[in-house]
Structures are given as C-alpha cells and as structure tokens.
Amino acid sequence: MIEFRGVNKYFGKLHALADVNETIARGEVVVVCGPSGSGKSTLIRTINRLEPIDSGQILLDGRDIHSRGLDVDRFRAGIGFVFQQFNLFPHLRVIDNCTLAPIHLGRLSPAEARDQALELLERVGLADKAQAFPRELSGGQQQRVAIARALALRPPVMLFDEPTSALDPEMVSEVLLVIRDLAHQGMTMVCVTHEMGFAREVADRMLFMDHGKILERAAPADFFDHPQHPRTQKFLADIRSPFA
Amino acid sequence: MELLENYWLYFLVGQFPNGPLGGLALTILLGAGALLLAMPLGVLLGLARVSHSRWLRWPVTALVYVVRGTPLLMVVFWAYFFLPSLTGQKTGQFATMLAALVIFNGAYLAEIVRAGIQGVPRGQWESAQSLGLRYVSTMRRVILPQALRNMLPSLVNQFVTTLKETSLGYIIGLSEVSFIASQINNQVLTQPLAIYGIAALTYFLICFGLSRLSYSLEARLNA
C-alpha cells in the first residue's frame, strides 16, 4: 500500500533519509523506532508530503505521490496524521475541530458531519467534551480529539508521529488504548513511538532507524527478544529503565 | 464659554448645511471611511506579502517599502496633484485625503497582517494541510482567525494613528477639526490655548473611545 523506493532526503548537509526502501502492506501496523534524529519523523512526514523528498519515489496504492497532476489536498485527505503536539485549532470547539474538514471538503453536510463527529468523540471517550475549547482539555484529551479529527475523513491510512511524547506520563495510556483499538480494527498504520510495550502488543512489524537508514525490520517478538543489528541491541538496552 | 456658544455648531459640522460638511463630523467620516477601506486592503496586501507567488509578493513588497519610506504628508501631496492627472478631473479634498489615508494605512496594515499570519504556529498549517484543506480554506478558517486575534493590539494602534492623521487634511484645505480650529482661532485671535485645547481634547476622546472599545473586544475574545 505504501512503498518507498530509494528515497533520499537532506536537511542541508544532514542526510535525513538515506536510500530508504520499504513496503507497508494494507492493514499492516508498523511501529518505527530509533534514537532522536534518526529520521523516523521525517520518514513518516514524507508519506503525506509534509516533507518533500530529494530523490526516489513514494507510492501509495501504486501511484507516485509526487506525480504531476496529483491533487495534493485531496491526496492528503486520504491519510490521517496525528502530531506530537496535537495541533488542534485553538479557536474552534472540539466538535468544530472534527467537522471542519469533512464540511469544507464537501464530504458531509453540516448535520452529517456533526453526527459523525459525536460518534467519533464517543469512540475516543470524549463525547461530553464536544462543546469545550482545546485549551480546556488535558494533553491526553487533546490528543484523542486530534485522533477523532483525523478519523473524520475516514482515511484508509493513519500516521502517528510520536503521539504520546508530549504527554504527562499518566495520560499516555488513554491515548495508546485508542490507537490500539484502531489497530485491531484493521486500519493501516505507521506509528513512530518509544512506547515499547505498546509496540510489542500492537505492531505487526517493527522498523528500527538510525542515521536515516532502516537498519532492522522484524516482527515484534524477534525485534525485542533477538535483535540482530548491534545498533538495535544497544538502543534497546539504552531505553530499558536502569531501575527495572 | 462664549467661545463654545458661538462656534459649537461650526466646530461640529463646519458650514453644513449652508456649505460643505466639516468639523468633527467630517473628521469622523474621514477616519471611519479610511479604516473601513484600509482594513480590507491591508488584509489583501498582507496576504499578498505572504503569498508563494512572486508576482503577487514583489509589487506589494515594493509598495510597502515605498510607503513606509515616505512621510504621509508626501503621500497627501501626491494624491492631491497626481490623482487629478490620472483621472482627468479635479478630485475633491475629501476623496484626495481618503485615498492618501487608505493607501498609506493599507500598506502599514499589510505589515501587521503579515506579522500576524507568520505568528501563527507552523503546526496549524501542517494540521490543516494534513486534513486536506485547501489554501483558501486554511487561511480563512484556521490561520486568519488566529492571526487577527493576535493582531488586535497593533490594529488598534494603527486605527488610532489613522484617526489622528486625518488632521493632515488641513494642509489641502479640508475643513476637518484642525482646519476648523485654526479658522476659529483666526476669527477670535485671543484664545488660541482654549481653541486648540478643545481640538486636542476632541481627538483624545475619539481615540480613547476607540481604544476602550478594542480592549473590551480583546477581553471578550480571550474569555
């Protein structure tokens, strides 16, 4: 469904993505991890063209996402994206955050969009916050609204860019549980995260990145119990709590 | 007080209805007209300033630099002598002054709008884009509402300045408050302090009202 072919990306001299080749199948849940600056956020942001690439190709359902004539706005509407910093629209109520895109893209009438938004908010456990403004919510609640907002366009693919990294520890699980439910419903997902317990349970496949390269690809059990690449072994040892 | 008794009507409306409207009424009309026209112009110019198209960006950038580097008085003279040669007919003093104020303040407002737009965090653009919103919808529904709120204090500042700038109409014989004040002074001769004091107080009261209005608007927006 998503295919990287020889993708390169530079930030000045930094080689952020170094000849990345990877295929993500429909319905697959892929968790990307790696040290900071390894290129994992860049990787996920190239999939919906938030980040341009310098060479190579990215295909979505066989179509080059950088091809001429591709309507980038329409293309992006087919991919849900959840940001580390939530990025809710602060001047709009929760419900309006969730209805803005479906209404403006002509997908739903205002009444339909409203019903759908309430249903989605119900799903993320926030139906009672529909009339609140984002600043009145906790971080975990904001992130769940952001997920509902992304789901409002019924995208076949969801991308999560460190969805729990900006949260206080006690709010991490409420967000992860929502994402897990989505994964179990067969959504194609790519998730950048350091939540290894979550990854072990939810991921079909793990990708480990460092210096812009995918160094290891493995099923979670193999990845955590028998990491092959020395860099992966070191990373997994480093993130393990020294007090456990 | 005899001063007020004799001249209050002249001060408020000039020679109206036996002649052209003037005085305080004219000042308010000119100020309000300038604001109402300059604001949309400022938003359009500001949008052009942040546009990706250089054909929009460059001419507007040039205009902003020219206006910013020119005293308003020069723009007034320019409008006074240039507009008639452009349109082929004599432009009234009111229209001349209005044109000068709109262009001058439109350019200043453009910079405020630009700063406001650029002050909206990048994440807002990104999340609007990732939802597939088009540029125009993103601007109108996501960026501008947040930008305008942030701009409010600077906007008020500019509005107040605009109102005071109407006094430069004096120089082309427009019978607004300052002009009327000097006319009255020419007739009375003995009380310049009181006359110009009243004129100054008049400006102050209008600007004060404008500021208070915007503070209450700001408070309501932040509530």
PDB file of N, CA and C in Angstrom, chain A residues 209-241:
ATOM      1  N   MET A 209      15.332   2.596  12.962  1.00  0.00           N
ATOM      2  CA  MET A 209      16.090   3.523  12.114  1.00  0.00           C
ATOM      3  C   MET A 209      17.231   4.169  12.872  1.00  0.00           C
ATOM      4  N   ASP A 210      18.306   4.422  12.139  1.00  0.00           N
ATOM      5  CA  ASP A 210      19.379   5.260  12.674  1.00  0.00           C
ATOM      6  C   ASP A 210      20.090   5.936  11.502  1.00  0.00           C
ATOM      7  N   HIS A 211      20.465   7.179  11.671  1.00  0.00           N
ATOM      8  CA  HIS A 211      21.148   7.953  10.628  1.00  0.00           C
ATOM      9  C   HIS A 211      20.450   7.857   9.280  1.00  0.00           C
ATOM     10  N   GLY A 212      19.129   7.934   9.289  1.00  0.00           N
ATOM     11  CA  GLY A 212      18.385   7.993   8.035  1.00  0.00           C
ATOM     12  C   GLY A 212      18.228   6.661   7.327  1.00  0.00           C
ATOM     13  N   LYS A 213      18.682   5.575   7.970  1.00  0.00           N
ATOM     14  CA  LYS A 213      18.551   4.259   7.334  1.00  0.00           C
ATOM     15  C   LYS A 213      17.665   3.353   8.180  1.00  0.00           C
ATOM     16  N   ILE A 214      16.946   2.453   7.513  1.00  0.00           N
ATOM     17  CA  ILE A 214      16.227   1.419   8.247  1.00  0.00           C
ATOM     18  C   ILE A 214      17.215   0.270   8.462  1.00  0.00           C
ATOM     19  N   LEU A 215      17.605   0.079   9.715  1.00  0.00           N
ATOM     20  CA  LEU A 215      18.654  -0.913   9.981  1.00  0.00           C
ATOM     21  C   LEU A 215      18.083  -2.292  10.285  1.00  0.00           C
ATOM     22  N   GLU A 216      16.862  -2.308  10.785  1.00  0.00           N
ATOM     23  CA  GLU A 216      16.299  -3.608  11.127  1.00  0.00           C
ATOM     24  C   GLU A 216      14.795  -3.618  10.921  1.00  0.00           C
ATOM     25  N   ARG A 217      14.294  -4.720  10.385  1.00  0.00           N
ATOM     26  CA  ARG A 217      12.857  -4.928  10.207  1.00  0.00           C
ATOM     27  C   ARG A 217      12.567  -6.297  10.790  1.00  0.00           C
ATOM     28  N   ALA A 218      11.598  -6.352  11.688  1.00  0.00           N
ATOM     29  CA  ALA A 218      11.330  -7.652  12.306  1.00  0.00           C
ATOM     30  C   ALA A 218       9.967  -7.650  12.962  1.00  0.00           C
ATOM     31  N   ALA A 219       9.430  -8.846  13.170  1.00  0.00           N
ATOM     32  CA  ALA A 219       8.219  -8.978  13.969  1.00  0.00           C
ATOM     33  C   ALA A 219       8.574  -8.559  15.393  1.00  0.00           C
ATOM     34  N   PRO A 220       7.623  -8.037  16.141  1.00  0.00           N
ATOM     35  CA  PRO A 220       7.946  -7.501  17.466  1.00  0.00           C
ATOM     36  C   PRO A 220       8.652  -8.503  18.384  1.00  0.00           C
ATOM     37  N   ALA A 221       8.185  -9.751  18.374  1.00  0.00           N
ATOM     38  CA  ALA A 221       8.800 -10.738  19.266  1.00  0.00           C
ATOM     39  C   ALA A 221      10.286 -10.890  18.955  1.00  0.00           C
ATOM     40  N   ASP A 222      10.612 -11.034  17.676  1.00  0.00           N
ATOM     41  CA  ASP A 222      12.019 -11.169  17.285  1.00  0.00           C
ATOM     42  C   ASP A 222      12.780  -9.887  17.575  1.00  0.00           C
ATOM     43  N   PHE A 223      12.129  -8.778  17.284  1.00  0.00           N
ATOM     44  CA  PHE A 223      12.784  -7.479  17.429  1.00  0.00           C
ATOM     45  C   PHE A 223      13.225  -7.252  18.882  1.00  0.00           C
ATOM     46  N   PHE A 224      12.327  -7.527  19.793  1.00  0.00           N
ATOM     47  CA  PHE A 224      12.653  -7.234  21.194  1.00  0.00           C
ATOM     48  C   PHE A 224      13.504  -8.332  21.831  1.00  0.00           C
ATOM     49  N   ASP A 225      13.277  -9.592  21.438  1.00  0.00           N
ATOM     50  CA  ASP A 225      13.973 -10.678  22.112  1.00  0.00           C
ATOM     51  C   ASP A 225      15.275 -11.083  21.425  1.00  0.00           C
ATOM     52  N   HIS A 226      15.321 -10.922  20.096  1.00  0.00           N
ATOM     53  CA  HIS A 226      16.542 -11.297  19.383  1.00  0.00           C
ATOM     54  C   HIS A 226      16.939 -10.251  18.367  1.00  0.00           C
ATOM     55  N   PRO A 227      17.199  -9.043  18.810  1.00  0.00           N
ATOM     56  CA  PRO A 227      17.594  -8.020  17.833  1.00  0.00           C
ATOM     57  C   PRO A 227      18.899  -8.417  17.139  1.00  0.00           C
ATOM     58  N   GLN A 228      18.933  -8.206  15.819  1.00  0.00           N
ATOM     59  CA  GLN A 228      20.080  -8.670  15.034  1.00  0.00           C
ATOM     60  C   GLN A 228      21.187  -7.625  14.954  1.00  0.00           C
ATOM     61  N   HIS A 229      20.788  -6.396  14.630  1.00  0.00           N
ATOM     62  CA  HIS A 229      21.790  -5.352  14.388  1.00  0.00           C
ATOM     63  C   HIS A 229      22.351  -4.849  15.722  1.00  0.00           C
ATOM     64  N   PRO A 230      23.658  -4.695  15.807  1.00  0.00           N
ATOM     65  CA  PRO A 230      24.268  -4.230  17.067  1.00  0.00           C
ATOM     66  C   PRO A 230      23.702  -2.888  17.533  1.00  0.00           C
ATOM     67  N   ARG A 231      23.371  -2.020  16.550  1.00  0.00           N
ATOM     68  CA  ARG A 231      22.826  -0.709  16.901  1.00  0.00           C
ATOM     69  C   ARG A 231      21.455  -0.867  17.572  1.00  0.00           C
ATOM     70  N   THR A 232      20.667  -1.820  17.073  1.00  0.00           N
ATOM     71  CA  THR A 232      19.360  -2.096  17.674  1.00  0.00           C
ATOM     72  C   THR A 232      19.536  -2.619  19.094  1.00  0.00           C
ATOM     73  N   GLN A 233      20.477  -3.515  19.256  1.00  0.00           N
ATOM     74  CA  GLN A 233      20.734  -4.102  20.583  1.00  0.00           C
ATOM     75  C   GLN A 233      21.085  -3.012  21.579  1.00  0.00           C
ATOM     76  N   LYS A 234      21.957  -2.093  21.121  1.00  0.00           N
ATOM     77  CA  LYS A 234      22.370  -1.019  22.019  1.00  0.00           C
ATOM     78  C   LYS A 234      21.185  -0.109  22.357  1.00  0.00           C
ATOM     79  N   PHE A 235      20.388   0.218  21.331  1.00  0.00           N
ATOM     80  CA  PHE A 235      19.227   1.093  21.539  1.00  0.00           C
ATOM     81  C   PHE A 235      18.258   0.486  22.543  1.00  0.00           C
ATOM     82  N   LEU A 236      17.972  -0.795  22.360  1.00  0.00           N
ATOM     83  CA  LEU A 236      17.011  -1.451  23.255  1.00  0.00           C
ATOM     84  C   LEU A 236      17.561  -1.514  24.680  1.00  0.00           C
ATOM     85  N   ALA A 237      18.859  -1.703  24.796  1.00  0.00           N
ATOM     86  CA  ALA A 237      19.468  -1.720  26.133  1.00  0.00           C
ATOM     87  C   ALA A 237      19.402  -0.325  26.753  1.00  0.00           C
ATOM     88  N   ASP A 238      19.630   0.701  25.932  1.00  0.00           N
ATOM     89  CA  ASP A 238      19.654   2.080  26.429  1.00  0.00           C
ATOM     90  C   ASP A 238      18.297   2.558  26.915  1.00  0.00           C
ATOM     91  N   ILE A 239      17.214   2.123  26.233  1.00  0.00           N
ATOM     92  CA  ILE A 239      15.919   2.635  26.637  1.00  0.00           C
ATOM     93  C   ILE A 239      15.301   1.833  27.780  1.00  0.00           C
ATOM     94  N   ARG A 240      15.906   0.685  28.063  1.00  0.00           N
ATOM     95  CA  ARG A 240      15.403  -0.085  29.196  1.00  0.00           C
ATOM     96  C   ARG A 240      15.717   0.696  30.481  1.00  0.00           C
ATOM     97  N   SER A 241      14.747   0.753  31.374  1.00  0.00           N
ATOM     98  CA  SER A 241      14.974   1.524  32.601  1.00  0.00           C
ATOM     99  C   SER A 241      16.084   0.892  33.439  1.00  0.00           C
TER     100      SER A 241
END
